[in-house]
PDB file of N, CA and C in Angstrom:
ATOM      1  N   MET A   1     -23.711  15.202   0.033  1.00  0.00           N
ATOM      2  CA  MET A   1     -23.539  14.753   1.265  1.00  0.00           C
ATOM      3  C   MET A   1     -22.412  15.665   2.025  1.00  0.00           C
ATOM      4  N   ARG A   2     -22.912  16.687   2.980  1.00  0.00           N
ATOM      5  CA  ARG A   2     -23.060  17.737   4.184  1.00  0.00           C
ATOM      6  C   ARG A   2     -20.901  17.519   4.745  1.00  0.00           C
ATOM      7  N   ALA A   3     -20.552  17.839   5.245  1.00  0.00           N
ATOM      8  CA  ALA A   3     -19.558  17.849   6.000  1.00  0.00           C
ATOM      9  C   ALA A   3     -18.886  18.750   7.061  1.00  0.00           C
ATOM     10  N   ARG A   4     -18.345  18.899   7.372  1.00  0.00           N
ATOM     11  CA  ARG A   4     -17.428  20.553   8.315  1.00  0.00           C
ATOM     12  C   ARG A   4     -16.131  20.311   7.293  1.00  0.00           C
ATOM     13  N   ARG A   5     -15.816  21.302   7.487  1.00  0.00           N
ATOM     14  CA  ARG A   5     -14.226  21.115   6.844  1.00  0.00           C
ATOM     15  C   ARG A   5     -12.883  21.559   7.863  1.00  0.00           C
ATOM     16  N   ARG A   6     -12.702  21.274   8.548  1.00  0.00           N
ATOM     17  CA  ARG A   6     -11.669  21.291   9.211  1.00  0.00           C
ATOM     18  C   ARG A   6     -10.504  22.454   9.134  1.00  0.00           C
ATOM     19  N   ARG A   7      -9.644  22.547   7.882  1.00  0.00           N
ATOM     20  CA  ARG A   7      -8.704  22.735   6.678  1.00  0.00           C
ATOM     21  C   ARG A   7      -8.843  22.810   4.924  1.00  0.00           C
ATOM     22  N   GLU A   8      -8.860  23.171   4.848  1.00  0.00           N
ATOM     23  CA  GLU A   8      -8.505  23.709   3.405  1.00  0.00           C
ATOM     24  C   GLU A   8      -7.672  25.367   3.305  1.00  0.00           C
ATOM     25  N   ALA A   9      -6.705  24.975   1.964  1.00  0.00           N
ATOM     26  CA  ALA A   9      -5.546  25.725   1.397  1.00  0.00           C
ATOM     27  C   ALA A   9      -5.998  25.540   0.346  1.00  0.00           C
ATOM     28  N   GLY A  10      -6.254  26.130  -1.040  1.00  0.00           N
ATOM     29  CA  GLY A  10      -6.242  26.690  -2.427  1.00  0.00           C
ATOM     30  C   GLY A  10      -5.600  24.923  -3.025  1.00  0.00           C
ATOM     31  N   GLY A  11      -6.537  23.041  -2.922  1.00  0.00           N
ATOM     32  CA  GLY A  11      -5.734  22.761  -3.141  1.00  0.00           C
ATOM     33  C   GLY A  11      -5.294  22.030  -2.636  1.00  0.00           C
ATOM     34  N   ALA A  12      -5.280  22.020  -1.257  1.00  0.00           N
ATOM     35  CA  ALA A  12      -4.463  21.253  -0.586  1.00  0.00           C
ATOM     36  C   ALA A  12      -5.537  20.188  -0.042  1.00  0.00           C
ATOM     37  N   ARG A  13      -5.406  18.786   0.563  1.00  0.00           N
ATOM     38  CA  ARG A  13      -5.451  18.354   0.902  1.00  0.00           C
ATOM     39  C   ARG A  13      -7.424  18.499   2.882  1.00  0.00           C
ATOM     40  N   VAL A  14      -8.478  18.254   1.986  1.00  0.00           N
ATOM     41  CA  VAL A  14      -8.753  18.696   3.181  1.00  0.00           C
ATOM     42  C   VAL A  14      -9.428  17.429   4.218  1.00  0.00           C
ATOM     43  N   VAL A  15      -9.599  17.559   5.892  1.00  0.00           N
ATOM     44  CA  VAL A  15     -10.067  16.648   6.346  1.00  0.00           C
ATOM     45  C   VAL A  15     -11.257  16.685   7.099  1.00  0.00           C
ATOM     46  N   PHE A  16     -12.266  16.650   7.146  1.00  0.00           N
ATOM     47  CA  PHE A  16     -13.083  16.489   7.638  1.00  0.00           C
ATOM     48  C   PHE A  16     -13.816  15.713   9.277  1.00  0.00           C
ATOM     49  N   ASP A  17     -13.846  17.152  10.109  1.00  0.00           N
ATOM     50  CA  ASP A  17     -14.617  16.469  11.213  1.00  0.00           C
ATOM     51  C   ASP A  17     -16.085  15.404  11.546  1.00  0.00           C
ATOM     52  N   SER A  18     -16.381  15.714  10.559  1.00  0.00           N
ATOM     53  CA  SER A  18     -17.817  14.749  10.721  1.00  0.00           C
ATOM     54  C   SER A  18     -18.330  14.262   8.993  1.00  0.00           C
ATOM     55  N   LEU A  19     -18.824  13.841   8.802  1.00  0.00           N
ATOM     56  CA  LEU A  19     -20.105  12.584   7.205  1.00  0.00           C
ATOM     57  C   LEU A  19     -20.805  12.669   8.003  1.00  0.00           C
ATOM     58  N   ARG A  20     -21.174  12.852   6.856  1.00  0.00           N
ATOM     59  CA  ARG A  20     -22.607  12.818   6.419  1.00  0.00           C
ATOM     60  C   ARG A  20     -23.789  12.611   5.459  1.00  0.00           C
ATOM     61  N   PRO A  21     -23.158  11.314   4.992  1.00  0.00           N
ATOM     62  CA  PRO A  21     -24.160  11.129   3.553  1.00  0.00           C
ATOM     63  C   PRO A  21     -24.598  10.744   3.696  1.00  0.00           C
ATOM     64  N   GLU A  22     -25.499  10.745   2.852  1.00  0.00           N
ATOM     65  CA  GLU A  22     -27.516   9.791   2.894  1.00  0.00           C
ATOM     66  C   GLU A  22     -27.345   8.606   2.352  1.00  0.00           C
ATOM     67  N   LEU A  23     -27.129   8.103   4.005  1.00  0.00           N
ATOM     68  CA  LEU A  23     -26.506   6.002   4.243  1.00  0.00           C
ATOM     69  C   LEU A  23     -27.327   5.650   4.374  1.00  0.00           C
ATOM     70  N   PRO A  24     -28.599   4.656   5.159  1.00  0.00           N
ATOM     71  CA  PRO A  24     -28.981   3.791   5.548  1.00  0.00           C
ATOM     72  C   PRO A  24     -27.953   3.517   6.976  1.00  0.00           C
ATOM     73  N   ARG A  25     -28.597   3.401   7.976  1.00  0.00           N
ATOM     74  CA  ARG A  25     -27.736   2.144   9.543  1.00  0.00           C
ATOM     75  C   ARG A  25     -27.543   1.223   8.707  1.00  0.00           C
ATOM     76  N   GLY A  26     -26.343   0.319   8.883  1.00  0.00           N
ATOM     77  CA  GLY A  26     -26.278  -0.804   8.792  1.00  0.00           C
ATOM     78  C   GLY A  26     -26.275  -0.908   6.937  1.00  0.00           C
ATOM     79  N   GLY A  27     -26.084  -0.136   6.419  1.00  0.00           N
ATOM     80  CA  GLY A  27     -25.144  -0.346   5.158  1.00  0.00           C
ATOM     81  C   GLY A  27     -24.012  -0.876   5.417  1.00  0.00           C
ATOM     82  N   ARG A  28     -23.386  -0.897   3.957  1.00  0.00           N
ATOM     83  CA  ARG A  28     -22.295  -1.364   3.190  1.00  0.00           C
ATOM     84  C   ARG A  28     -20.828  -0.065   2.962  1.00  0.00           C
ATOM     85  N   VAL A  29     -20.749  -0.383   3.683  1.00  0.00           N
ATOM     86  CA  VAL A  29     -19.548   0.890   3.599  1.00  0.00           C
ATOM     87  C   VAL A  29     -17.408   0.426   2.969  1.00  0.00           C
ATOM     88  N   LEU A  30     -17.106   0.405   1.427  1.00  0.00           N
ATOM     89  CA  LEU A  30     -16.182   0.631   0.841  1.00  0.00           C
ATOM     90  C   LEU A  30     -15.157   1.624   0.946  1.00  0.00           C
ATOM     91  N   GLU A  31     -13.925   1.573   1.766  1.00  0.00           N
ATOM     92  CA  GLU A  31     -12.762   2.271   1.780  1.00  0.00           C
ATOM     93  C   GLU A  31     -11.995   2.146   0.951  1.00  0.00           C
ATOM     94  N   ILE A  32     -11.374   2.916  -0.313  1.00  0.00           N
ATOM     95  CA  ILE A  32     -10.251   2.643  -0.493  1.00  0.00           C
ATOM     96  C   ILE A  32      -8.987   2.894  -0.317  1.00  0.00           C
ATOM     97  N   GLY A  33      -8.338   2.486   0.662  1.00  0.00           N
ATOM     98  CA  GLY A  33      -6.898   3.765   0.745  1.00  0.00           C
ATOM     99  C   GLY A  33      -6.890   4.129   1.894  1.00  0.00           C
ATOM    100  N   PRO A  34      -7.731   2.921   3.163  1.00  0.00           N
ATOM    101  CA  PRO A  34      -8.379   4.355   4.796  1.00  0.00           C
ATOM    102  C   PRO A  34      -6.032   4.608   4.987  1.00  0.00           C
ATOM    103  N   LYS A  35      -5.528   3.864   4.654  1.00  0.00           N
ATOM    104  CA  LYS A  35      -3.959   4.543   5.725  1.00  0.00           C
ATOM    105  C   LYS A  35      -3.281   4.669   6.788  1.00  0.00           C
ATOM    106  N   HIS A  36      -3.333   5.708   7.148  1.00  0.00           N
ATOM    107  CA  HIS A  36      -3.782   6.073   9.502  1.00  0.00           C
ATOM    108  C   HIS A  36      -4.888   6.467   9.904  1.00  0.00           C
ATOM    109  N   GLY A  37      -5.933   5.723   8.740  1.00  0.00           N
ATOM    110  CA  GLY A  37      -7.872   5.233   9.858  1.00  0.00           C
ATOM    111  C   GLY A  37      -7.914   6.608  10.184  1.00  0.00           C
ATOM    112  N   LEU A  38      -8.262   7.749  10.135  1.00  0.00           N
ATOM    113  CA  LEU A  38      -8.496   8.593  10.543  1.00  0.00           C
ATOM    114  C   LEU A  38     -10.337   8.668   9.527  1.00  0.00           C
ATOM    115  N   ASP A  39     -10.481   8.568   8.341  1.00  0.00           N
ATOM    116  CA  ASP A  39     -11.763   8.218   7.779  1.00  0.00           C
ATOM    117  C   ASP A  39     -12.333   7.181   7.653  1.00  0.00           C
ATOM    118  N   THR A  40     -11.374   5.620   8.550  1.00  0.00           N
ATOM    119  CA  THR A  40     -12.839   5.138   8.895  1.00  0.00           C
ATOM    120  C   THR A  40     -12.674   4.936   9.392  1.00  0.00           C
ATOM    121  N   ARG A  41     -12.587   5.522  10.769  1.00  0.00           N
ATOM    122  CA  ARG A  41     -13.226   6.286  11.712  1.00  0.00           C
ATOM    123  C   ARG A  41     -14.703   7.023  12.087  1.00  0.00           C
ATOM    124  N   LEU A  42     -13.941   7.722  11.082  1.00  0.00           N
ATOM    125  CA  LEU A  42     -15.347   8.411  10.936  1.00  0.00           C
ATOM    126  C   LEU A  42     -16.000   7.807   9.960  1.00  0.00           C
ATOM    127  N   LEU A  43     -15.845   6.830   9.042  1.00  0.00           N
ATOM    128  CA  LEU A  43     -16.966   5.668   8.644  1.00  0.00           C
ATOM    129  C   LEU A  43     -18.148   5.174   9.622  1.00  0.00           C
ATOM    130  N   ALA A  44     -17.085   4.861  10.559  1.00  0.00           N
ATOM    131  CA  ALA A  44     -17.448   4.043  11.507  1.00  0.00           C
ATOM    132  C   ALA A  44     -18.628   4.181  12.110  1.00  0.00           C
ATOM    133  N   THR A  45     -18.433   5.833  12.421  1.00  0.00           N
ATOM    134  CA  THR A  45     -19.269   6.341  13.222  1.00  0.00           C
ATOM    135  C   THR A  45     -21.593   5.979  12.287  1.00  0.00           C
ATOM    136  N   LEU A  46     -21.394   5.793  10.784  1.00  0.00           N
ATOM    137  CA  LEU A  46     -22.299   6.035  10.047  1.00  0.00           C
ATOM    138  C   LEU A  46     -23.422   4.962  10.436  1.00  0.00           C
ATOM    139  N   GLU A  47     -22.750   3.855  11.990  1.00  0.00           N
ATOM    140  CA  GLU A  47     -22.810   2.715  12.171  1.00  0.00           C
ATOM    141  C   GLU A  47     -23.031   1.569  10.723  1.00  0.00           C
ATOM    142  N   PRO A  48     -22.524   1.159  10.043  1.00  0.00           N
ATOM    143  CA  PRO A  48     -22.590   0.030   8.507  1.00  0.00           C
ATOM    144  C   PRO A  48     -22.840  -1.064   9.149  1.00  0.00           C
ATOM    145  N   ARG A  49     -23.495  -2.079   8.977  1.00  0.00           N
ATOM    146  CA  ARG A  49     -22.918  -3.721   9.148  1.00  0.00           C
ATOM    147  C   ARG A  49     -22.272  -3.968   8.736  1.00  0.00           C
ATOM    148  N   GLU A  50     -21.319  -2.887   7.668  1.00  0.00           N
ATOM    149  CA  GLU A  50     -19.286  -3.965   7.710  1.00  0.00           C
ATOM    150  C   GLU A  50     -19.017  -3.042   6.534  1.00  0.00           C
ATOM    151  N   LEU A  51     -17.722  -2.967   7.430  1.00  0.00           N
ATOM    152  CA  LEU A  51     -17.727  -1.514   6.859  1.00  0.00           C
ATOM    153  C   LEU A  51     -15.746  -2.116   6.127  1.00  0.00           C
ATOM    154  N   VAL A  52     -15.649  -2.750   5.528  1.00  0.00           N
ATOM    155  CA  VAL A  52     -14.377  -2.977   5.251  1.00  0.00           C
ATOM    156  C   VAL A  52     -13.534  -1.660   4.245  1.00  0.00           C
ATOM    157  N   THR A  53     -11.995  -2.385   3.974  1.00  0.00           N
ATOM    158  CA  THR A  53     -11.261  -1.175   3.996  1.00  0.00           C
ATOM    159  C   THR A  53     -10.088  -2.181   2.869  1.00  0.00           C
ATOM    160  N   VAL A  54     -10.033  -0.858   1.720  1.00  0.00           N
ATOM    161  CA  VAL A  54      -8.807  -2.190   0.654  1.00  0.00           C
ATOM    162  C   VAL A  54      -7.647  -1.152   0.449  1.00  0.00           C
ATOM    163  N   ASP A  55      -6.588  -1.762   0.737  1.00  0.00           N
ATOM    164  CA  ASP A  55      -5.157  -1.277   0.472  1.00  0.00           C
ATOM    165  C   ASP A  55      -4.082  -2.017   0.033  1.00  0.00           C
ATOM    166  N   LEU A  56      -3.079  -1.526  -0.415  1.00  0.00           N
ATOM    167  CA  LEU A  56      -1.895  -2.025  -0.954  1.00  0.00           C
ATOM    168  C   LEU A  56      -0.824  -2.897   0.326  1.00  0.00           C
ATOM    169  N   ALA A  57      -0.079  -3.914  -0.247  1.00  0.00           N
ATOM    170  CA  ALA A  57       0.285  -5.214   0.564  1.00  0.00           C
ATOM    171  C   ALA A  57       1.565  -4.223   1.181  1.00  0.00           C
ATOM    172  N   GLU A  58       2.010  -2.912   0.668  1.00  0.00           N
ATOM    173  CA  GLU A  58       3.120  -2.646   1.258  1.00  0.00           C
ATOM    174  C   GLU A  58       2.301  -1.570   2.803  1.00  0.00           C
ATOM    175  N   LYS A  59       1.503  -1.056   2.649  1.00  0.00           N
ATOM    176  CA  LYS A  59       0.889  -0.348   3.896  1.00  0.00           C
ATOM    177  C   LYS A  59      -0.141  -1.037   4.968  1.00  0.00           C
ATOM    178  N   ALA A  60       0.268  -2.301   4.673  1.00  0.00           N
ATOM    179  CA  ALA A  60      -0.170  -3.850   6.470  1.00  0.00           C
ATOM    180  C   ALA A  60       0.418  -3.451   7.011  1.00  0.00           C
ATOM    181  N   ASP A  61       1.554  -2.356   7.289  1.00  0.00           N
ATOM    182  CA  ASP A  61       2.294  -2.343   9.131  1.00  0.00           C
ATOM    183  C   ASP A  61       0.843  -1.364   9.921  1.00  0.00           C
ATOM    184  N   GLU A  62       0.787  -0.635   8.664  1.00  0.00           N
ATOM    185  CA  GLU A  62       0.645   1.463   9.311  1.00  0.00           C
ATOM    186  C   GLU A  62      -0.978   0.690   9.149  1.00  0.00           C
ATOM    187  N   ILE A  63      -1.691  -0.184   8.876  1.00  0.00           N
ATOM    188  CA  ILE A  63      -2.970   0.075   8.691  1.00  0.00           C
ATOM    189  C   ILE A  63      -2.833  -1.271  10.716  1.00  0.00           C
ATOM    190  N   ALA A  64      -2.475  -2.035  10.839  1.00  0.00           N
ATOM    191  CA  ALA A  64      -2.460  -3.487  11.811  1.00  0.00           C
ATOM    192  C   ALA A  64      -1.646  -2.224  12.750  1.00  0.00           C
ATOM    193  N   SER A  65      -1.137  -0.443  13.117  1.00  0.00           N
ATOM    194  CA  SER A  65      -1.235  -0.303  14.178  1.00  0.00           C
ATOM    195  C   SER A  65      -2.306   0.234  14.368  1.00  0.00           C
ATOM    196  N   TRP A  66      -3.451   0.652  13.405  1.00  0.00           N
ATOM    197  CA  TRP A  66      -4.997   1.470  13.741  1.00  0.00           C
ATOM    198  C   TRP A  66      -6.583   0.341  13.470  1.00  0.00           C
ATOM    199  N   LEU A  67      -5.892  -0.437  13.044  1.00  0.00           N
ATOM    200  CA  LEU A  67      -7.301  -0.987  12.632  1.00  0.00           C
ATOM    201  C   LEU A  67      -7.482  -2.535  14.311  1.00  0.00           C
ATOM    202  N   PRO A  68      -7.748  -2.736  14.753  1.00  0.00           N
ATOM    203  CA  PRO A  68      -7.673  -3.744  16.087  1.00  0.00           C
ATOM    204  C   PRO A  68      -9.103  -1.503  17.156  1.00  0.00           C
ATOM    205  N   GLU A  69      -8.259  -0.609  16.619  1.00  0.00           N
ATOM    206  CA  GLU A  69      -9.390   0.336  17.230  1.00  0.00           C
ATOM    207  C   GLU A  69     -10.737   0.468  16.943  1.00  0.00           C
ATOM    208  N   VAL A  70     -11.203   0.151  15.264  1.00  0.00           N
ATOM    209  CA  VAL A  70     -12.148   0.287  14.942  1.00  0.00           C
ATOM    210  C   VAL A  70     -12.794  -1.087  14.129  1.00  0.00           C
ATOM    211  N   PRO A  71     -13.269  -1.975  15.773  1.00  0.00           N
ATOM    212  CA  PRO A  71     -13.794  -3.608  15.377  1.00  0.00           C
ATOM    213  C   PRO A  71     -14.883  -3.847  14.229  1.00  0.00           C
ATOM    214  N   VAL A  72     -15.179  -2.906  13.918  1.00  0.00           N
ATOM    215  CA  VAL A  72     -16.530  -3.188  12.740  1.00  0.00           C
ATOM    216  C   VAL A  72     -15.577  -2.951  11.486  1.00  0.00           C
ATOM    217  N   ALA A  73     -14.465  -2.414  11.355  1.00  0.00           N
ATOM    218  CA  ALA A  73     -13.259  -3.156  10.475  1.00  0.00           C
ATOM    219  C   ALA A  73     -12.387  -3.933  10.172  1.00  0.00           C
ATOM    220  N   ARG A  74     -13.200  -3.998   8.644  1.00  0.00           N
ATOM    221  CA  ARG A  74     -12.275  -5.604   8.294  1.00  0.00           C
ATOM    222  C   ARG A  74     -11.467  -5.176   6.992  1.00  0.00           C
ATOM    223  N   HIS A  75     -10.271  -5.736   6.655  1.00  0.00           N
ATOM    224  CA  HIS A  75      -8.776  -4.985   6.268  1.00  0.00           C
ATOM    225  C   HIS A  75      -9.100  -6.305   5.117  1.00  0.00           C
ATOM    226  N   VAL A  76      -8.475  -5.385   3.391  1.00  0.00           N
ATOM    227  CA  VAL A  76      -8.141  -6.701   2.386  1.00  0.00           C
ATOM    228  C   VAL A  76      -7.877  -5.482   2.311  1.00  0.00           C
ATOM    229  N   GLU A  77      -6.267  -6.836   1.744  1.00  0.00           N
ATOM    230  CA  GLU A  77      -4.993  -6.528   1.074  1.00  0.00           C
ATOM    231  C   GLU A  77      -4.826  -7.082  -0.950  1.00  0.00           C
ATOM    232  N   ALA A  78      -4.849  -5.283  -1.041  1.00  0.00           N
ATOM    233  CA  ALA A  78      -5.507  -5.686  -2.265  1.00  0.00           C
ATOM    234  C   ALA A  78      -5.326  -4.183  -3.614  1.00  0.00           C
ATOM    235  N   ASN A  79      -5.246  -4.828  -4.253  1.00  0.00           N
ATOM    236  CA  ASN A  79      -4.602  -3.311  -5.114  1.00  0.00           C
ATOM    237  C   ASN A  79      -6.639  -3.155  -6.341  1.00  0.00           C
ATOM    238  N   VAL A  80      -7.320  -2.388  -5.949  1.00  0.00           N
ATOM    239  CA  VAL A  80      -8.362  -2.005  -6.279  1.00  0.00           C
ATOM    240  C   VAL A  80      -8.326  -2.257  -8.070  1.00  0.00           C
ATOM    241  N   LEU A  81      -7.177  -2.000  -8.768  1.00  0.00           N
ATOM    242  CA  LEU A  81      -6.975  -1.877 -10.082  1.00  0.00           C
ATOM    243  C   LEU A  81      -6.882  -2.815 -10.745  1.00  0.00           C
ATOM    244  N   TYR A  82      -6.270  -3.965  -9.645  1.00  0.00           N
ATOM    245  CA  TYR A  82      -6.722  -4.848 -10.097  1.00  0.00           C
ATOM    246  C   TYR A  82      -7.441  -6.252 -10.037  1.00  0.00           C
ATOM    247  N   LEU A  83      -7.891  -5.886  -8.831  1.00  0.00           N
ATOM    248  CA  LEU A  83      -8.949  -6.978  -8.920  1.00  0.00           C
ATOM    249  C   LEU A  83      -9.047  -8.143 -10.195  1.00  0.00           C
ATOM    250  N   ASP A  84      -9.815  -9.190 -10.077  1.00  0.00           N
ATOM    251  CA  ASP A  84     -10.047 -10.284 -10.639  1.00  0.00           C
ATOM    252  C   ASP A  84     -11.757 -10.264 -10.581  1.00  0.00           C
ATOM    253  N   GLU A  85     -11.946 -10.939 -11.503  1.00  0.00           N
ATOM    254  CA  GLU A  85     -14.169 -10.721 -11.997  1.00  0.00           C
ATOM    255  C   GLU A  85     -15.154 -11.947 -10.241  1.00  0.00           C
ATOM    256  N   ARG A  86     -13.083 -12.927  -9.802  1.00  0.00           N
ATOM    257  CA  ARG A  86     -13.775 -13.600  -8.073  1.00  0.00           C
ATOM    258  C   ARG A  86     -13.385 -12.323  -7.072  1.00  0.00           C
ATOM    259  N   GLU A  87     -12.495 -11.918  -7.620  1.00  0.00           N
ATOM    260  CA  GLU A  87     -11.822 -11.150  -6.206  1.00  0.00           C
ATOM    261  C   GLU A  87     -13.357  -9.501  -6.177  1.00  0.00           C
ATOM    262  N   ARG A  88     -13.479  -9.708  -7.078  1.00  0.00           N
ATOM    263  CA  ARG A  88     -14.400  -8.433  -7.068  1.00  0.00           C
ATOM    264  C   ARG A  88     -15.751  -8.965  -6.445  1.00  0.00           C
ATOM    265  N   ALA A  89     -16.091 -10.401  -6.741  1.00  0.00           N
ATOM    266  CA  ALA A  89     -17.419 -10.844  -6.816  1.00  0.00           C
ATOM    267  C   ALA A  89     -17.285 -10.811  -5.352  1.00  0.00           C
ATOM    268  N   GLU A  90     -16.433 -11.501  -4.926  1.00  0.00           N
ATOM    269  CA  GLU A  90     -15.921 -11.831  -3.370  1.00  0.00           C
ATOM    270  C   GLU A  90     -15.498 -10.003  -2.358  1.00  0.00           C
ATOM    271  N   LEU A  91     -16.143  -9.198  -2.359  1.00  0.00           N
ATOM    272  CA  LEU A  91     -16.289  -7.753  -2.126  1.00  0.00           C
ATOM    273  C   LEU A  91     -17.788  -7.810  -1.813  1.00  0.00           C
ATOM    274  N   GLY A  92     -18.364  -7.881  -3.049  1.00  0.00           N
ATOM    275  CA  GLY A  92     -19.298  -7.771  -3.094  1.00  0.00           C
ATOM    276  C   GLY A  92     -20.155  -5.922  -3.641  1.00  0.00           C
ATOM    277  N   ARG A  93     -21.391  -5.601  -3.262  1.00  0.00           N
ATOM    278  CA  ARG A  93     -21.747  -4.542  -2.599  1.00  0.00           C
ATOM    279  C   ARG A  93     -22.163  -3.837  -2.825  1.00  0.00           C
ATOM    280  N   PHE A  94     -21.607  -2.406  -2.324  1.00  0.00           N
ATOM    281  CA  PHE A  94     -20.823  -1.565  -1.068  1.00  0.00           C
ATOM    282  C   PHE A  94     -22.629   0.015  -1.397  1.00  0.00           C
ATOM    283  N   ASP A  95     -23.400   0.080  -0.352  1.00  0.00           N
ATOM    284  CA  ASP A  95     -23.749   1.424  -0.819  1.00  0.00           C
ATOM    285  C   ASP A  95     -22.801   2.600  -0.580  1.00  0.00           C
ATOM    286  N   LEU A  96     -21.442   2.592  -0.409  1.00  0.00           N
ATOM    287  CA  LEU A  96     -21.548   3.996  -0.271  1.00  0.00           C
ATOM    288  C   LEU A  96     -19.642   3.087  -0.454  1.00  0.00           C
ATOM    289  N   VAL A  97     -19.568   4.089  -1.172  1.00  0.00           N
ATOM    290  CA  VAL A  97     -17.352   3.981  -1.861  1.00  0.00           C
ATOM    291  C   VAL A  97     -16.514   5.399  -1.340  1.00  0.00           C
ATOM    292  N   TRP A  98     -16.051   5.160  -0.492  1.00  0.00           N
ATOM    293  CA  TRP A  98     -15.051   6.134  -0.096  1.00  0.00           C
ATOM    294  C   TRP A  98     -13.755   6.171  -0.294  1.00  0.00           C
ATOM    295  N   CYS A  99     -13.039   7.581  -1.016  1.00  0.00           N
ATOM    296  CA  CYS A  99     -11.597   6.801  -2.004  1.00  0.00           C
ATOM    297  C   CYS A  99     -11.538   8.574  -1.678  1.00  0.00           C
TER     298      CYS A  99
END
């Protein structure tokens, strides 16, 4: 993956201006922990067939504040560590998992 770094300082969080993973247009993308939606917006530029975000129920208000701005995204309230077999099957397979 190639990306342009906006900021990096000795172990601090790195924020990217662009994403360029090897993903064919129309793939399925899973984003775990979308928080403020900045990465979600970048992932949407990959023109995925489907962009699924997963985060904890207590993040619902924050996610609801920006989710309408990313029409390709569909949000699922869940903790990926505790998904049962049926829930994992419902999510399906993804071409890219971003966490």
